[in-house]
Coordinates of C-alpha atoms in Angstrom, one line a residue:
X1 CA -3.1 2.0 -1.6
X2 CA -6.3 4.0 -1.3
X3 CA -6.5 3.4 2.5
X4 CA -3.0 4.6 3.4
X5 CA -4.5 7.8 5.1
X6 CA -6.3 5.5 7.6
X7 CA -3.2 3.4 8.1
X8 CA -1.1 6.5 9.0
X9 CA -3.4 7.3 11.9
X10 CA -2.1 4.4 13.9
X11 CA 1.4 3.8 15.3
X12 CA 3.6 1.6 13.1
X13 CA 6.8 -0.3 13.7
X14 CA 9.6 0.1 11.2
X15 CA 8.9 -3.4 9.8
X16 CA 5.2 -2.6 9.3
X17 CA 6.0 0.8 7.7
X18 CA 8.3 -1.0 5.3
X19 CA 5.6 -3.5 4.5
X20 CA 3.2 -0.7 3.8
X21 CA 5.6 1.0 1.4
X22 CA 6.6 -2.2 -0.4
X23 CA 3.2 -3.8 -0.4
X24 CA 1.3 -6.0 2.0
X25 CA 2.7 -9.5 2.2
X26 CA 6.2 -8.4 1.4
X27 CA 7.3 -9.0 5.0
X28 CA 8.1 -12.7 4.9
X29 CA 8.3 -14.9 8.0
X30 CA 11.5 -14.5 9.8
X31 CA 12.4 -11.0 8.6
X32 CA 11.1 -9.2 11.6
X33 CA 13.1 -7.5 14.3
X34 CA 13.7 -10.7 16.2
X35 CA 15.6 -12.2 13.3
X36 CA 18.0 -9.3 13.3
X37 CA 18.7 -9.7 17.0
X38 CA 22.4 -10.3 17.9
X39 CA 23.4 -13.8 18.9
X40 CA 23.6 -14.5 22.6
X41 CA 27.0 -14.2 24.3
X42 CA 28.4 -17.5 25.4
X43 CA 30.2 -17.9 28.8
X44 CA 33.5 -18.2 27.0
X45 CA 32.9 -15.0 25.0
X46 CA 32.0 -13.2 28.2
X47 CA 35.1 -14.4 30.0
X48 CA 37.2 -13.3 27.0
X49 CA 35.5 -9.9 27.0
X50 CA 36.2 -9.4 30.7
X51 CA 39.8 -10.4 30.3
X52 CA 40.3 -8.0 27.3
X53 CA 38.6 -5.2 29.2
X54 CA 40.9 -5.6 32.3
X55 CA 43.8 -5.8 29.9
X56 CA 43.1 -2.6 27.9
X57 CA 41.2 -0.4 30.4
X58 CA 44.4 1.2 31.7
X59 CA 46.0 2.0 28.4
X60 CA 46.3 5.8 28.1
X61 CA 45.2 7.6 24.9
X62 CA 43.6 4.6 23.2
X63 CA 40.0 3.5 22.8
X64 CA 39.3 0.5 25.0
X65 CA 36.4 -0.8 22.9
X66 CA 38.5 -0.5 19.7
X67 CA 41.3 -2.6 21.3
X68 CA 38.8 -5.2 22.5
X69 CA 37.2 -5.5 19.0
X70 CA 40.6 -5.9 17.5
X71 CA 41.5 -8.8 19.8
X72 CA 38.1 -10.4 20.2
X73 CA 37.9 -14.0 19.0
X74 CA 34.1 -13.8 18.2
X75 CA 33.6 -12.6 14.6
X76 CA 30.8 -10.3 13.7
X77 CA 30.4 -8.5 17.0
X78 CA 29.7 -4.8 16.6
X79 CA 31.0 -1.9 18.8
X80 CA 27.5 -1.4 20.1
X81 CA 27.1 -5.1 21.1
X82 CA 30.4 -5.0 23.0
X83 CA 29.6 -1.8 24.8
X84 CA 26.2 -3.0 25.8
X85 CA 27.6 -6.3 27.1
X86 CA 30.3 -4.5 29.1
X87 CA 27.6 -2.3 30.7
X88 CA 25.6 -5.4 31.6
X89 CA 28.6 -7.2 33.0

């Protein structure tokens, strides 16, 4: 790309930078940051998260979030998602 020097003068998101590196048009519809967003928490999952938090928060010497992840019914939740949701609640 002969005009990459001009492109680099402006701020780029990670998705746009990847598109520059792989070639324009390589970023297909639905591959942006919004498609990687975590699924929303349902009221049932929030209730379960609260119950597990109150159950494991008093356990000495163990990681509360690790215990919650081990017993959480919702598959595919990451540690970061659980911690962020606990902070929000």
